[in-house]
JSON list of C-alpha atoms in Angstrom, two decimals:
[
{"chain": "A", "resi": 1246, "resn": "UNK", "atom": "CA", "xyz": [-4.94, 2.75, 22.85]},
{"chain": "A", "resi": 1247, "resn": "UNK", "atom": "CA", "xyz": [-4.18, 6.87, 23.08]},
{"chain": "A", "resi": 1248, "resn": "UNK", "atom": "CA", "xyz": [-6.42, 8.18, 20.05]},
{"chain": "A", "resi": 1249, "resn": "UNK", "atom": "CA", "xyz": [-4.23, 9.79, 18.01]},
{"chain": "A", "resi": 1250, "resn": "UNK", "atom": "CA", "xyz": [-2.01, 6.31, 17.42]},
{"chain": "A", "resi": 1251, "resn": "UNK", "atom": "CA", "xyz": [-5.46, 4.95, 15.77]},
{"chain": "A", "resi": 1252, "resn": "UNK", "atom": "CA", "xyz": [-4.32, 6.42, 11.97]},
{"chain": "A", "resi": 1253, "resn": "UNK", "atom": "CA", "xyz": [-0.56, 5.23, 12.57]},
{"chain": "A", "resi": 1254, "resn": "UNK", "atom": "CA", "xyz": [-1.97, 1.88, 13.79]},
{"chain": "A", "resi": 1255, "resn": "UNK", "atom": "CA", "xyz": [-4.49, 1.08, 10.92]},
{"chain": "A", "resi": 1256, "resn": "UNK", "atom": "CA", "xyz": [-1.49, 1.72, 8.57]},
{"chain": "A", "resi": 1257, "resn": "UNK", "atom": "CA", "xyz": [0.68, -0.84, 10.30]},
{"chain": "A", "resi": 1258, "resn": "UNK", "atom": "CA", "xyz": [-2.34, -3.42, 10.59]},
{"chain": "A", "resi": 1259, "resn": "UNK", "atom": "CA", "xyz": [-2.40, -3.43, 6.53]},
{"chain": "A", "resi": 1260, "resn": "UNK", "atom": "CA", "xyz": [1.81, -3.77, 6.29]},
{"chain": "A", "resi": 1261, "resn": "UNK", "atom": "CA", "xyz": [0.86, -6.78, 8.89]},
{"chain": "A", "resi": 1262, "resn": "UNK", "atom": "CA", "xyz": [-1.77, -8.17, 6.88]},
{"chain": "A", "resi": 1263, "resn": "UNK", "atom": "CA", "xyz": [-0.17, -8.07, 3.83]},
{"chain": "A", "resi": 1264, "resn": "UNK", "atom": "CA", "xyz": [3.07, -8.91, 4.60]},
{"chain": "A", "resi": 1265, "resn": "UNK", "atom": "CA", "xyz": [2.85, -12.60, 4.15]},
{"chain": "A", "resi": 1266, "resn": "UNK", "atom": "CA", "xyz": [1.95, -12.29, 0.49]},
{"chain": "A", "resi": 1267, "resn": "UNK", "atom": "CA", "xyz": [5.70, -11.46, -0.41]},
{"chain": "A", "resi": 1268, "resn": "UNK", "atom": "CA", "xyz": [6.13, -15.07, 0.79]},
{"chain": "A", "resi": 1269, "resn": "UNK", "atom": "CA", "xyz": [3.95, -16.17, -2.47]},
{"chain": "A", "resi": 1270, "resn": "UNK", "atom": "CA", "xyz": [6.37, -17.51, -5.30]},
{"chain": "A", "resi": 1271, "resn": "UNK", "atom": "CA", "xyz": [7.46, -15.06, -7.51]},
{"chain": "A", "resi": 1272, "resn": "UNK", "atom": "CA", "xyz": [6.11, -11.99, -5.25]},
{"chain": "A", "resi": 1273, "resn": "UNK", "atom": "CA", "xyz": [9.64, -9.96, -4.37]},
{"chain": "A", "resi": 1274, "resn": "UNK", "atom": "CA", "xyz": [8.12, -6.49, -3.72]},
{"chain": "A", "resi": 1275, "resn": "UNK", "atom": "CA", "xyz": [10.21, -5.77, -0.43]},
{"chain": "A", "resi": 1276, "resn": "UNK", "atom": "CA", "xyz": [12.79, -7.17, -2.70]},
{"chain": "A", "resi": 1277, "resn": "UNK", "atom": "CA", "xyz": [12.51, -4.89, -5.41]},
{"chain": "A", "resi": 1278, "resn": "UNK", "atom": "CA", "xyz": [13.03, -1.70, -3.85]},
{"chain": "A", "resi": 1279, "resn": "UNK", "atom": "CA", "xyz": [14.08, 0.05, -6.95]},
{"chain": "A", "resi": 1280, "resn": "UNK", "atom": "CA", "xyz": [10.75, -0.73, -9.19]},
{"chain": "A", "resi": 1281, "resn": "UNK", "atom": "CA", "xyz": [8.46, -0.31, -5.09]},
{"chain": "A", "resi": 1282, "resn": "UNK", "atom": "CA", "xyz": [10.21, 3.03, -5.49]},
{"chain": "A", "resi": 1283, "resn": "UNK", "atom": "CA", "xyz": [9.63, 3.90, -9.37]},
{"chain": "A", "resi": 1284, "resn": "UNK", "atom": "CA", "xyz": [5.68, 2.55, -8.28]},
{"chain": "A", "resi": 1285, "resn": "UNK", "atom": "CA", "xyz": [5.02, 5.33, -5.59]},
{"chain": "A", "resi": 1286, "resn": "UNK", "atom": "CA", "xyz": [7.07, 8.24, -6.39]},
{"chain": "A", "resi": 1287, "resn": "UNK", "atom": "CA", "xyz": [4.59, 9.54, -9.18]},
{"chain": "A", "resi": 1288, "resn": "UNK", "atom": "CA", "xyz": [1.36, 8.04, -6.50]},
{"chain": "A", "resi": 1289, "resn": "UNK", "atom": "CA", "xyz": [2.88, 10.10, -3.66]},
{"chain": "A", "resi": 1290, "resn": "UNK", "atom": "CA", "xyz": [3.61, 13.18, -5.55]},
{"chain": "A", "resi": 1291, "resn": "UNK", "atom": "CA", "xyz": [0.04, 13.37, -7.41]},
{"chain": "A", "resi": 1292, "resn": "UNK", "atom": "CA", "xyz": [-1.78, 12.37, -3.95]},
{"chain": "A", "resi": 1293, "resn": "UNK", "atom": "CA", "xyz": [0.67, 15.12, -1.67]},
{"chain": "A", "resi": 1294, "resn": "UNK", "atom": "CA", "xyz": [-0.31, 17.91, -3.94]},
{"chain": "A", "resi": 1295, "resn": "UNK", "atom": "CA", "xyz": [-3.82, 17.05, -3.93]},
{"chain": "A", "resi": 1296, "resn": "UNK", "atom": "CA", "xyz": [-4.08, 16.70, -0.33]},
{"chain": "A", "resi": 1297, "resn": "UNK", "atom": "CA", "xyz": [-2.07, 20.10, -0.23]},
{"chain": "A", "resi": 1298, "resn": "UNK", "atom": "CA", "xyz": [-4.98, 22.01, -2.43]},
{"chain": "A", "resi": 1299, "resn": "UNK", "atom": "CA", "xyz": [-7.60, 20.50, -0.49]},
{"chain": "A", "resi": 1300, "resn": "UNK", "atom": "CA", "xyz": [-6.05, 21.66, 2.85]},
{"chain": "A", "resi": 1301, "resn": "UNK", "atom": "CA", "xyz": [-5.49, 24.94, 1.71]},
{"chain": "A", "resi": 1302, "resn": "UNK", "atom": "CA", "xyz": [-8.99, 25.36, 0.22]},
{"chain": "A", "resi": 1303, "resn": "UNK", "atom": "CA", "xyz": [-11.08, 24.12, 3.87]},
{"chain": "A", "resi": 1304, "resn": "UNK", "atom": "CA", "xyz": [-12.38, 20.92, 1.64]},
{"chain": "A", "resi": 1305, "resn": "UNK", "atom": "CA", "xyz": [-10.96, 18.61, 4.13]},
{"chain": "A", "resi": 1306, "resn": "UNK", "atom": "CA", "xyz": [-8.74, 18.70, 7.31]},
{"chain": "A", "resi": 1307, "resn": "UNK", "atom": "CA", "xyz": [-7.75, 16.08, 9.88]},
{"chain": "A", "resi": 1308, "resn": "UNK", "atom": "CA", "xyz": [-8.87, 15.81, 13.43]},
{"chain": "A", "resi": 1309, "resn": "UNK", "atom": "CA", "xyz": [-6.83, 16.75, 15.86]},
{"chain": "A", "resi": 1310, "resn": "UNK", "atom": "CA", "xyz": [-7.66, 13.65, 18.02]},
{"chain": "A", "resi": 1311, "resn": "UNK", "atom": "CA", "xyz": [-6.62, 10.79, 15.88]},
{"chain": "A", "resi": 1312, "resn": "UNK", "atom": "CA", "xyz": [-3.21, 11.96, 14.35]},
{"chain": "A", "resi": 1313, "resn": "UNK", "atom": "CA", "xyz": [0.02, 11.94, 16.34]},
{"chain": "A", "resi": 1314, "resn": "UNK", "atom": "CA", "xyz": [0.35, 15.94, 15.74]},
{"chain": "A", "resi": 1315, "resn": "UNK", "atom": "CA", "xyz": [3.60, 15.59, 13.93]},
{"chain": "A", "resi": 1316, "resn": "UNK", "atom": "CA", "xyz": [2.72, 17.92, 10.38]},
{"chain": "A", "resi": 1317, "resn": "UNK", "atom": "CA", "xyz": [4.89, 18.19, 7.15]},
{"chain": "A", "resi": 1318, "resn": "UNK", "atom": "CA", "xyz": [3.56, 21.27, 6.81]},
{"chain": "A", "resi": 1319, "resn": "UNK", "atom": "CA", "xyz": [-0.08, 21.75, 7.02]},
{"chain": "A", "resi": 1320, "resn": "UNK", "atom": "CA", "xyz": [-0.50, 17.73, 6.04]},
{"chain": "A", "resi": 1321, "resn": "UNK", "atom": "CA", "xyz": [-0.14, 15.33, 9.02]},
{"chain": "A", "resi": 1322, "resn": "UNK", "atom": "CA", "xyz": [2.73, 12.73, 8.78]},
{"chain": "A", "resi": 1323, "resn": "UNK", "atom": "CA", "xyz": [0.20, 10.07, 9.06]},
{"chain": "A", "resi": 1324, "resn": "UNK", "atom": "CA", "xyz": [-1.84, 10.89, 5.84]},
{"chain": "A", "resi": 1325, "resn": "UNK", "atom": "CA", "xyz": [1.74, 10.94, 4.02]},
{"chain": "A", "resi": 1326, "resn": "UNK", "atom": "CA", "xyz": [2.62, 7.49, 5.90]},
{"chain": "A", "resi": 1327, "resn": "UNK", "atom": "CA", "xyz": [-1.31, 6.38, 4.16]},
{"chain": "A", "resi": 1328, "resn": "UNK", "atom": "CA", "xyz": [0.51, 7.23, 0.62]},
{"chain": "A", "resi": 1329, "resn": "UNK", "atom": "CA", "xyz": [2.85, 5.16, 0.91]},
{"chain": "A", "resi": 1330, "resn": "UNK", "atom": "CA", "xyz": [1.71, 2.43, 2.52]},
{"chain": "A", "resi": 1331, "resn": "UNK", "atom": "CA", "xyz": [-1.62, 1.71, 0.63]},
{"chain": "A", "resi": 1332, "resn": "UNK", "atom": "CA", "xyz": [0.08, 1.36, -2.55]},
{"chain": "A", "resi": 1333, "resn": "UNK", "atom": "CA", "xyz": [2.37, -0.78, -1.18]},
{"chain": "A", "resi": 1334, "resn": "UNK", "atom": "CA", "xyz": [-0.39, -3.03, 0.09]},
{"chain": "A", "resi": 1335, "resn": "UNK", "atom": "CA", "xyz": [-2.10, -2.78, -2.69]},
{"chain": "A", "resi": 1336, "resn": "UNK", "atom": "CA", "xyz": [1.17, -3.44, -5.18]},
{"chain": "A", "resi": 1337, "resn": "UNK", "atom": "CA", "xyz": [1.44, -6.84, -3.09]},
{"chain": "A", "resi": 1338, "resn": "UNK", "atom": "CA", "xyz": [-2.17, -8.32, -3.72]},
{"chain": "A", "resi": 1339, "resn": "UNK", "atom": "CA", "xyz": [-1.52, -7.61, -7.08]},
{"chain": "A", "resi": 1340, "resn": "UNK", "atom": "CA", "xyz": [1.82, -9.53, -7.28]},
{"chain": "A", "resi": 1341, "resn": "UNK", "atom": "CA", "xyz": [-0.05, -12.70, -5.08]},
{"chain": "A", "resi": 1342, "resn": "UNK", "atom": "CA", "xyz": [-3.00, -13.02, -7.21]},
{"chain": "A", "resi": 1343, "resn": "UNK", "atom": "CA", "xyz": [-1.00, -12.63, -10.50]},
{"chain": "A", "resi": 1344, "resn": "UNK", "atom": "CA", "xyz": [1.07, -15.53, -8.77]},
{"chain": "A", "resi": 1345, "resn": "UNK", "atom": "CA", "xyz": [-1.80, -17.21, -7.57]},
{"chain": "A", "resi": 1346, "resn": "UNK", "atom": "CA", "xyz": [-3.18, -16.95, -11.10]},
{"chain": "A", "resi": 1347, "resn": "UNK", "atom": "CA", "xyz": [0.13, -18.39, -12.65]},
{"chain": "A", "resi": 1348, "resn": "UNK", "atom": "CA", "xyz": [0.68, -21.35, -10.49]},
{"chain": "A", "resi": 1349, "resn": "UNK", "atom": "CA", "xyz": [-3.66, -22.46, -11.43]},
{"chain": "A", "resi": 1350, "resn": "UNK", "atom": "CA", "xyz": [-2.69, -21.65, -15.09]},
{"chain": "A", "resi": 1351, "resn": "UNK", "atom": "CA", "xyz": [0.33, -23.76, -14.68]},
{"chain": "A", "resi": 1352, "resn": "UNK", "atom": "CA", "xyz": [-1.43, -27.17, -12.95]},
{"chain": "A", "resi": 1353, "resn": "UNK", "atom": "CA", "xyz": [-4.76, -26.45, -15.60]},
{"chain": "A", "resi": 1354, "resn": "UNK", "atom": "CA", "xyz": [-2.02, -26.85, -18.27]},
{"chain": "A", "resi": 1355, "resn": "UNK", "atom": "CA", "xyz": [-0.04, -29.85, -17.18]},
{"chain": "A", "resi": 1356, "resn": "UNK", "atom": "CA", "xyz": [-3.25, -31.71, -16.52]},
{"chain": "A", "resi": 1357, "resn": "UNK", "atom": "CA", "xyz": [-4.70, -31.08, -19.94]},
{"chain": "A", "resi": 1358, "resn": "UNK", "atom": "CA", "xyz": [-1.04, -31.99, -21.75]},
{"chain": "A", "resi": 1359, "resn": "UNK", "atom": "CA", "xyz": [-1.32, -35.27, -19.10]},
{"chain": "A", "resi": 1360, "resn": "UNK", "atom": "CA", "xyz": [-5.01, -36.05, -20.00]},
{"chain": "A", "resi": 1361, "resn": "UNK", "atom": "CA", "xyz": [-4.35, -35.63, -23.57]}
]
Protein backbone atom coordinates (compact mmCIF):
# COMPACT_ATOMS: atom_id res chain seq x y z
CA UNK A 1 0.00 0.00 0.00
CA UNK A 2 1.19 3.82 -1.26
CA UNK A 3 2.14 5.47 2.24
CA UNK A 4 0.15 8.21 2.45
CA UNK A 5 -3.31 5.88 2.28
CA UNK A 6 -1.87 4.32 5.74
CA UNK A 7 -3.88 7.29 8.00
CA UNK A 8 -7.09 7.00 5.64
CA UNK A 9 -6.79 3.19 5.95
CA UNK A 10 -6.41 2.82 9.81
CA UNK A 11 -9.59 5.01 10.00
CA UNK A 12 -11.58 2.68 7.79
CA UNK A 13 -10.12 -0.54 9.62
CA UNK A 14 -11.89 0.87 12.99
CA UNK A 15 -15.48 1.76 10.93
CA UNK A 16 -14.80 -2.11 9.80
CA UNK A 17 -14.19 -3.35 13.12
CA UNK A 18 -16.79 -1.76 14.72
CA UNK A 19 -19.35 -1.92 12.45
CA UNK A 20 -20.90 -5.13 13.53
CA UNK A 21 -21.70 -3.81 16.98
CA UNK A 22 -24.74 -1.76 15.53
CA UNK A 23 -26.03 -5.31 14.89
CA UNK A 24 -26.21 -5.72 18.94
CA UNK A 25 -29.96 -5.28 20.14
CA UNK A 26 -30.81 -2.02 20.97
CA UNK A 27 -27.46 -0.42 19.36
CA UNK A 28 -29.04 2.03 16.37
CA UNK A 29 -26.11 4.51 16.12
CA UNK A 30 -25.99 4.56 12.15
CA UNK A 31 -29.63 4.78 12.83
CA UNK A 32 -29.70 7.71 14.84
CA UNK A 33 -28.10 10.15 12.76
CA UNK A 34 -29.61 13.10 14.45
CA UNK A 35 -28.30 12.31 18.24
CA UNK A 36 -24.46 10.64 16.07
CA UNK A 37 -24.66 14.24 14.90
CA UNK A 38 -25.59 16.23 18.26
CA UNK A 39 -22.52 13.59 19.75
CA UNK A 40 -19.65 14.96 17.46
CA UNK A 41 -20.44 18.40 16.53
CA UNK A 42 -19.19 19.90 19.97
CA UNK A 43 -16.04 16.75 19.78
CA UNK A 44 -15.12 18.00 16.29
CA UNK A 45 -15.28 21.62 16.94
CA UNK A 46 -13.21 21.51 20.40
CA UNK A 47 -10.63 18.91 18.71
CA UNK A 48 -10.41 21.22 15.06
CA UNK A 49 -9.51 24.26 17.02
CA UNK A 50 -7.08 22.56 19.07
CA UNK A 51 -5.39 20.91 16.31
CA UNK A 52 -5.55 24.46 14.58
CA UNK A 53 -3.45 26.18 17.68
CA UNK A 54 -1.12 23.45 17.76
CA UNK A 55 -0.36 23.72 13.99
CA UNK A 56 0.02 27.22 14.09
CA UNK A 57 2.30 27.20 17.17
CA UNK A 58 5.09 24.24 15.52
CA UNK A 59 3.81 21.81 18.57
CA UNK A 60 2.85 19.23 16.12
CA UNK A 61 2.56 18.79 12.28
CA UNK A 62 1.86 15.78 10.04
CA UNK A 63 4.24 14.00 7.79
CA UNK A 64 4.09 14.53 4.53
CA UNK A 65 4.45 10.76 3.70
CA UNK A 66 1.49 9.22 5.35
CA UNK A 67 -1.42 11.72 4.55
CA UNK A 68 -3.09 11.85 1.15
CA UNK A 69 -1.98 15.74 0.82
CA UNK A 70 -5.53 16.93 0.58
CA UNK A 71 -5.47 20.03 3.60
CA UNK A 72 -8.53 21.99 5.02
CA UNK A 73 -6.36 24.52 5.52
CA UNK A 74 -3.19 23.92 7.28
CA UNK A 75 -4.94 20.54 8.96
CA UNK A 76 -4.87 17.43 6.70
CA UNK A 77 -8.33 15.95 5.74
CA UNK A 78 -7.29 12.79 7.32
CA UNK A 79 -6.78 14.11 10.95
CA UNK A 80 -10.42 15.74 10.48
CA UNK A 81 -11.69 12.22 9.00
CA UNK A 82 -9.80 10.80 12.76
CA UNK A 83 -12.49 13.29 14.53
CA UNK A 84 -15.07 11.94 13.34
CA UNK A 85 -14.56 8.63 13.08
CA UNK A 86 -13.06 7.77 16.58
CA UNK A 87 -15.99 9.02 18.31
CA UNK A 88 -18.06 7.22 16.28
CA UNK A 89 -16.23 4.03 17.11
CA UNK A 90 -16.02 4.78 20.28
CA UNK A 91 -20.00 5.93 20.65
CA UNK A 92 -20.67 2.21 19.32
CA UNK A 93 -18.70 0.15 22.06
CA UNK A 94 -20.44 2.14 24.34
CA UNK A 95 -23.96 1.37 22.98
CA UNK A 96 -22.79 -2.75 22.71
CA UNK A 97 -21.54 -3.06 26.13
CA UNK A 98 -24.45 -1.03 27.66
CA UNK A 99 -26.50 -3.69 25.58
CA UNK A 100 -24.38 -6.38 26.44
CA UNK A 101 -24.76 -5.27 30.05
CA UNK A 102 -28.68 -5.14 29.74
CA UNK A 103 -29.36 -8.41 28.13
CA UNK A 104 -26.80 -10.22 31.47
CA UNK A 105 -28.88 -7.95 33.80
CA UNK A 106 -31.95 -9.19 32.15
CA UNK A 107 -31.18 -13.33 32.25
CA UNK A 108 -29.43 -12.63 36.13
CA UNK A 109 -32.97 -11.32 36.88
CA UNK A 110 -35.28 -13.87 35.38
CA UNK A 111 -33.21 -16.63 36.90
CA UNK A 112 -33.33 -15.24 40.40
CA UNK A 113 -37.43 -14.45 40.03
CA UNK A 114 -37.36 -18.40 38.53
CA UNK A 115 -35.15 -19.76 41.42
CA UNK A 116 -37.11 -17.95 43.92
Amino acid sequence: MDDRWQYLALMAGCLAVTLPLELFPGVRVYRRLRTLALVLLPVVAVFVVWDLVGIARDHWSYNPRFVTGIELGPMPLEELVFFVVIPICTVLTYEAVGSVLRIARSARDRGRRAGA
